[in-house]
Coordinates of C-alpha atoms and ligand atoms in Angstrom, one line a residue:
M141 CA -18.9 -7.9 -29.3
L142 CA -22.7 -7.4 -28.9
L143 CA -24.6 -9.4 -26.2
R144 CA -26.6 -12.4 -27.3
E145 CA -30.4 -11.9 -26.8
V146 CA -31.3 -12.3 -23.2
E147 CA -34.5 -11.9 -21.1
Y148 CA -34.4 -9.2 -18.5
A149 CA -36.3 -8.9 -15.3
R150 CA -36.3 -6.1 -12.7
P151 CA -37.9 -7.4 -9.5
S152 CA -39.0 -5.0 -6.8
S153 CA -38.5 -7.3 -3.8
V154 CA -35.9 -9.9 -2.7
D155 CA -38.7 -12.6 -2.6
E156 CA -39.6 -11.8 -6.2
A157 CA -35.9 -11.9 -7.2
I158 CA -35.5 -15.3 -5.6
A159 CA -38.7 -16.6 -7.2
L160 CA -37.4 -15.6 -10.6
L161 CA -33.9 -17.1 -10.0
S162 CA -35.3 -20.4 -8.7
T163 CA -38.0 -20.9 -11.3
H164 CA -36.1 -20.0 -14.5
E165 CA -33.3 -22.4 -15.4
G166 CA -30.4 -20.3 -16.6
A167 CA -31.4 -17.2 -14.7
R168 CA -28.5 -15.1 -13.3
A169 CA -28.5 -12.2 -10.8
L170 CA -27.2 -8.9 -12.3
A171 CA -25.5 -6.6 -9.8
G172 CA -23.1 -4.0 -11.2
G173 CA -22.5 -6.0 -14.4
Q174 CA -18.8 -5.1 -14.3
T175 CA -17.9 -8.8 -14.6
L176 CA -21.1 -10.5 -15.8
V177 CA -21.7 -8.3 -18.8
N178 CA -18.0 -8.6 -19.8
V179 CA -18.1 -12.4 -19.6
M180 CA -21.4 -12.4 -21.6
K181 CA -19.8 -10.3 -24.3
A182 CA -16.9 -12.7 -24.4
R183 CA -19.4 -15.6 -24.7
A184 CA -18.0 -17.2 -21.6
A185 CA -21.4 -17.1 -20.0
A186 CA -24.8 -17.1 -21.6
P187 CA -27.6 -16.7 -19.0
E188 CA -31.2 -17.0 -20.4
V189 CA -32.6 -14.4 -18.0
L190 CA -30.9 -11.5 -16.2
V191 CA -32.5 -10.7 -12.8
D192 CA -31.4 -7.1 -12.1
L193 CA -31.0 -6.4 -8.4
R194 CA -30.8 -2.7 -8.6
D195 CA -34.3 -1.9 -7.3
L196 CA -33.8 -4.0 -4.1
D197 CA -33.4 -1.3 -1.5
D198 CA -33.0 -4.0 1.2
L199 CA -29.7 -4.9 -0.5
R200 CA -28.4 -1.3 -0.6
A201 CA -28.4 -0.6 3.1
I202 CA -25.3 -0.1 5.4
G203 CA -26.0 -0.2 9.1
F204 CA -25.4 -2.0 12.4
S205 CA -27.0 -5.1 13.8
A206 CA -28.3 -5.2 17.4
D207 CA -25.0 -6.8 18.5
G208 CA -22.9 -4.1 16.8
M209 CA -21.9 -5.9 13.6
L210 CA -21.4 -3.7 10.6
E211 CA -23.9 -4.9 8.0
I212 CA -23.4 -4.2 4.3
G213 CA -26.1 -5.0 1.7
A214 CA -24.9 -7.0 -1.2
M215 CA -25.8 -4.2 -3.7
V216 CA -23.7 -1.6 -2.0
T217 CA -21.2 -0.2 -4.5
Y218 CA -17.5 0.4 -3.9
A219 CA -18.2 4.2 -4.1
E220 CA -20.9 3.9 -1.4
L221 CA -18.4 2.0 0.8
M222 CA -15.9 4.8 0.4
A223 CA -18.6 7.4 1.4
S224 CA -20.1 5.5 4.3
S225 CA -19.7 7.0 7.8
E226 CA -20.7 3.5 9.3
V227 CA -17.8 1.9 7.4
E228 CA -15.5 4.7 8.4
V229 CA -16.4 4.3 12.1
A230 CA -16.4 0.4 12.2
R231 CA -13.9 -0.8 9.7
P232 CA -12.3 1.9 7.6
I233 CA -10.0 -0.7 5.8
V234 CA -13.0 -1.8 3.8
A235 CA -13.4 1.7 2.3
E236 CA -9.6 2.1 1.8
V237 CA -9.4 -1.2 -0.1
A238 CA -12.5 -0.4 -2.2
S239 CA -11.0 2.9 -3.1
T240 CA -8.1 1.1 -4.9
I241 CA -10.3 -1.1 -7.1
A242 CA -9.8 -0.3 -10.8
D243 CA -11.2 3.0 -11.9
V244 CA -14.1 5.4 -11.0
Q245 CA -16.5 3.8 -13.4
V246 CA -16.0 0.3 -11.9
R247 CA -16.2 1.8 -8.4
N248 CA -19.5 3.5 -9.2
R249 CA -21.1 0.4 -10.5
G250 CA -19.3 -2.6 -9.0
T251 CA -20.8 -4.0 -5.8
I252 CA -19.5 -5.8 -2.7
G253 CA -21.9 -8.7 -3.4
G254 CA -20.8 -9.0 -7.0
N255 CA -17.1 -8.9 -6.0
V256 CA -17.4 -11.8 -3.7
C257 CA -20.0 -13.8 -5.7
V258 CA -17.7 -13.8 -8.7
S259 CA -14.9 -15.3 -6.5
D260 CA -12.2 -14.2 -8.9
P261 CA -8.9 -15.1 -7.0
T262 CA -7.4 -11.8 -8.0
N263 CA -10.3 -9.7 -6.7
H264 CA -9.5 -7.3 -3.8
L265 CA -12.3 -8.1 -1.3
P266 CA -12.3 -11.9 -0.7
P267 CA -9.0 -12.1 1.3
L268 CA -9.9 -8.9 3.2
L269 CA -13.3 -10.3 4.2
V270 CA -11.8 -13.6 5.3
A271 CA -9.2 -11.7 7.4
L272 CA -12.0 -9.6 9.0
D273 CA -13.9 -12.8 9.8
A274 CA -17.0 -11.6 8.0
T275 CA -20.3 -13.6 7.8
F276 CA -22.3 -13.9 4.6
T277 CA -26.1 -14.1 4.6
I278 CA -27.6 -16.2 1.8
R279 CA -31.4 -16.4 1.0
G280 CA -33.2 -18.9 -1.1
A281 CA -36.7 -20.3 -1.6
G282 CA -36.1 -22.5 1.5
G283 CA -35.1 -19.7 3.8
E284 CA -32.0 -17.9 5.0
R285 CA -28.6 -19.2 6.2
T286 CA -25.2 -17.7 7.2
V287 CA -21.8 -18.8 6.1
S288 CA -18.4 -17.7 7.3
A289 CA -16.2 -15.9 4.8
E290 CA -13.8 -18.8 5.1
D291 CA -16.5 -21.3 4.0
F292 CA -18.0 -19.0 1.3
F293 CA -15.2 -19.1 -1.3
L294 CA -15.2 -22.6 -2.9
G295 CA -13.1 -22.1 -6.1
V296 CA -12.7 -19.9 -9.1
Y297 CA -16.2 -18.4 -9.8
M298 CA -17.6 -20.9 -7.2
T299 CA -19.1 -19.9 -3.9
A300 CA -21.6 -21.1 -1.2
V301 CA -24.4 -19.3 -3.1
A302 CA -26.3 -22.1 -4.8
E303 CA -28.5 -21.8 -7.9
G304 CA -31.7 -19.9 -7.1
E305 CA -30.1 -18.2 -4.1
L306 CA -29.0 -14.6 -3.4
L307 CA -26.3 -13.2 -1.2
T308 CA -28.2 -10.5 0.7
K309 CA -25.7 -9.0 3.1
I310 CA -22.2 -9.2 4.6
S311 CA -21.7 -8.7 8.3
I312 CA -18.3 -7.6 9.7
P313 CA -17.4 -7.4 13.4
A314 CA -16.7 -3.8 14.4
S315 CA -13.0 -3.3 15.0
S316 CA -13.2 -2.8 18.8
G317 CA -9.5 -2.0 19.0
A318 CA -8.3 -4.4 16.3
G319 CA -6.0 -3.1 13.6
D320 CA -6.3 -4.0 10.0
G321 CA -3.9 -4.1 7.1
F322 CA -3.9 -4.8 3.4
A323 CA -0.9 -5.0 1.0
G324 CA 0.1 -6.4 -2.3
V325 CA 1.6 -5.8 -5.7
T326 CA -0.6 -4.8 -8.6
V327 CA -0.2 -4.8 -12.4
G328 CA 0.2 -1.0 -12.8
A329 CA -1.6 1.6 -10.6
H330 CA -5.0 0.4 -9.4
G331 CA -4.6 -2.8 -11.5
T332 CA -5.3 -6.4 -10.7
Y333 CA -3.2 -7.9 -7.9
V334 CA -0.4 -10.3 -8.7
A335 CA -0.4 -11.3 -5.0
N336 CA -1.9 -9.7 -1.9
A337 CA -2.5 -10.2 1.8
A338 CA -4.9 -8.9 4.4
A339 CA -4.4 -9.0 8.2
T340 CA -6.0 -8.1 11.5
V341 CA -4.3 -7.8 14.8
S342 CA -6.3 -7.9 18.0
G343 CA -4.7 -8.2 21.4
G344 CA -1.8 -10.6 20.9
D345 CA -3.4 -12.5 17.9
A346 CA -3.3 -12.0 14.2
R347 CA -5.4 -13.3 11.3
V348 CA -3.4 -13.4 8.1
V349 CA -4.9 -14.2 4.7
V350 CA -3.1 -14.4 1.3
G351 CA -4.8 -13.8 -2.0
C352 CA -4.0 -14.6 -5.7
V353 CA -2.1 -17.8 -4.8
A354 CA -4.9 -20.3 -5.0
A355 CA -8.5 -20.6 -6.2
F356 CA -9.6 -19.0 -3.0
P357 CA -8.1 -16.9 -0.1
V358 CA -5.6 -18.9 2.0
R359 CA -5.2 -18.5 5.8
A360 CA -1.5 -18.3 6.7
A361 CA -2.0 -20.6 9.7
E362 CA 1.6 -21.2 10.6
M363 CA 2.4 -17.5 10.5
E364 CA -0.6 -16.8 12.7
E365 CA 0.6 -19.4 15.3
R366 CA 4.1 -17.9 15.3
L367 CA 2.7 -14.4 15.9
A368 CA 0.5 -15.4 18.8
G369 CA 1.6 -13.3 21.8
S370 CA 4.4 -11.6 19.8
D371 CA 5.3 -7.9 20.2
F372 CA 4.7 -7.5 16.4
S373 CA 8.1 -5.8 16.0
E374 CA 9.3 -5.8 12.4
E375 CA 11.8 -8.5 13.3
A376 CA 9.1 -10.7 14.8
V377 CA 6.8 -10.3 11.9
R378 CA 9.5 -11.0 9.3
S379 CA 10.6 -14.1 11.2
A380 CA 7.0 -15.4 11.5
A381 CA 6.5 -15.0 7.7
Q382 CA 9.6 -17.0 6.9
G383 CA 8.7 -20.1 4.9
L384 CA 5.1 -19.0 4.2
G385 CA 5.8 -19.1 0.5
T386 CA 6.9 -22.8 0.7
T387 CA 3.4 -23.7 2.0
L388 CA 1.7 -22.2 -1.1
D389 CA 1.4 -23.6 -4.7
P390 CA 0.5 -20.5 -6.7
P391 CA -0.1 -20.5 -10.5
S392 CA 2.4 -19.0 -13.0
D393 CA 0.9 -16.7 -15.5
V394 CA 1.8 -13.7 -17.7
H395 CA 2.0 -11.4 -14.6
G396 CA 4.4 -13.6 -12.6
S397 CA 5.9 -17.0 -12.0
S398 CA 4.8 -19.3 -9.2
D399 CA 8.1 -18.5 -7.4
Y400 CA 7.6 -14.8 -7.7
R401 CA 4.1 -15.1 -6.3
R402 CA 5.5 -17.1 -3.3
H403 CA 7.9 -14.3 -2.6
L404 CA 5.3 -11.6 -3.0
A405 CA 2.9 -13.5 -0.7
E406 CA 5.6 -13.4 2.1
V407 CA 6.4 -9.7 1.5
S408 CA 2.7 -8.8 1.3
A409 CA 1.9 -10.7 4.5
V410 CA 4.6 -8.9 6.4
R411 CA 3.5 -5.5 5.2
A412 CA -0.2 -6.3 6.0
V413 CA 0.6 -7.4 9.5
L414 CA 2.9 -4.5 10.2
Q415 CA 0.1 -2.1 9.0
A416 CA -2.5 -3.9 11.2
A417 CA -0.1 -3.6 14.2
G418 CA 0.3 0.1 13.5
R419 CA 3.9 -0.2 12.6
R420 CA 3.5 0.8 8.9
K421 CA 1.2 3.0 6.9
Ligands
FAD794 C1 -11.8 -2.9 -16.1 C2 -12.1 -3.7 -14.8 C3 -11.1 -3.9 -13.9 C4 -11.4 -4.5 -12.7 N1 -10.4 -4.7 -11.8 C5 -10.7 -5.3 -10.6 C6 -9.7 -5.4 -9.5 O1 -8.5 -5.0 -9.7 N2 -10.1 -5.9 -8.3 C7 -11.3 -6.3 -8.1 O2 -11.6 -6.7 -7.0 N3 -12.3 -6.2 -9.1 C8 -12.0 -5.7 -10.3 N4 -12.9 -5.7 -11.2 C9 -14.2 -6.4 -11.1 C10 -15.2 -5.5 -10.4 O3 -14.8 -5.3 -9.1 C11 -16.6 -6.1 -10.4 O4 -17.4 -5.1 -10.0 C12 -16.9 -7.4 -9.6 O5 -16.0 -8.4 -9.8 C13 -18.3 -7.9 -9.8 O6 -19.2 -7.0 -9.2 P1 -20.5 -6.5 -10.0 O7 -21.3 -5.8 -8.9 O8 -20.1 -5.8 -11.2 O9 -21.2 -7.9 -10.3 P2 -21.8 -8.5 -11.6 O10 -20.8 -8.5 -12.7 O11 -23.1 -8.0 -11.9 O12 -22.0 -10.1 -11.1 C14 -20.9 -10.9 -10.9 C15 -21.4 -12.3 -10.6 O13 -21.9 -12.4 -9.3 C16 -23.3 -12.8 -9.3 N5 -23.9 -11.9 -8.3 C17 -23.8 -10.6 -8.1 N6 -24.5 -10.2 -7.0 C18 -25.1 -11.3 -6.5 C19 -25.9 -11.5 -5.3 N7 -26.2 -10.5 -4.5 N8 -26.2 -12.8 -5.0 C20 -25.8 -13.8 -5.8 N9 -25.1 -13.7 -6.9 C21 -24.7 -12.4 -7.3 C22 -23.8 -12.5 -10.7 O14 -24.8 -13.4 -11.0 C23 -22.5 -12.8 -11.5 O15 -22.4 -14.2 -11.7 C24 -12.7 -5.0 -12.4 C25 -13.7 -4.8 -13.4 C26 -13.4 -4.2 -14.6 C27 -14.5 -4.0 -15.6

C-alpha cells in the first residue's frame, strides 16, 4: 500500500530536530524507517510530519565517555555496531546480537535508537540493554535527562521519550571483566523471538532479563538472588532458574502458547547465564 501524503523535514542539527518535533503536532522522528514506514503503510500510524534524523552526525557517533562508558549515538545502525572496534573492545555482545537481527537490509538501515524507541516486546535489543544496565540520554526543548534502561521501557510502543523529545545516545558500562550472554528461540533463522533472555555475570552476581513475555523486558529477580555468590555451574544455574516461568504471565499467540513461552523463558535464562559465565558458547 502506498503511504499517505506526509510532510518531510531533514534538520541539520539536534536542536533543529527538537524544535520541529516540539512545534508540529503529529511530527514523528524518522530513523531507519524499518518499523515506522511499515506501520504507516499499514495505516497503523499517520504522522503529519516526518523529521528525518539521518543528517545528525552527533547521533551517529560511537565512542567512550570520560569515565569509560561505551557511548552509542541513537542513529548508529546495526551494521555499524557490528563493524565498530569500540563495541568489540567494550561490549562485543551488542554486535553479536545486532548481527542476528532480521536480514542485511534491515541491519543496514535499522538503528539502535529506533529499536528501543519502538519498544516492540519481541525486539532483540531491549532485554539486552536492561541486562547491560545501559543509560539512555533524552533531549527535549527543556534540556537533557538520563533514564536507566529499566525505567525506559514503559509498554508496547511506549517509552520514556515524550512527545517533542529525542533519544540521543545510549551509554553502556564497559565490561571490565563481566561476561555477557543472550539466548532464545526465534521463528525461523534470524526471525522474531518467541522468547529470549539476556544476562551479565560479574564477580559472584548476575543480572538476568527475559524478553517477549510481557510488554517490556522483565528482570528475573528471584533467579538473580539465588545466583548471588554461586559457582555458576550448570547445576546451580538450572536450579536457580526453576520456577522462573511461574512468575511470568506471557501472552499466547500464533507463535506459541503462554505455557510454551514460560518454558522457553526458563531455558533461555539458563543458556544466557551459562554463556555469560563462560560455560557455554
Ligand atoms: C522484515 C523485518 C524484520 C524485523 N525483525 C526484527 C527482529 O527480529 N528483531 C528486532 O529487534 N527488530 C526487527 N525488526 C525491526 C527493526 O529492528 C527496526 O529497525 C527497529 O524496530 C526500528 O528501528 P528504525 O531505526 O528502523 O526506526 P524507525 O522505524 O525509523 O522508528 C521507529 C520508532 O522509533 C521512533 N524513533 C526512532 N529513533 C528515535 C530517536 N532517536 N528518538 C526518538 N524517537 C525515535 C520513531 O519516531 C518511530 O516511532 C525487523 C524489521 C523488519 C522490516
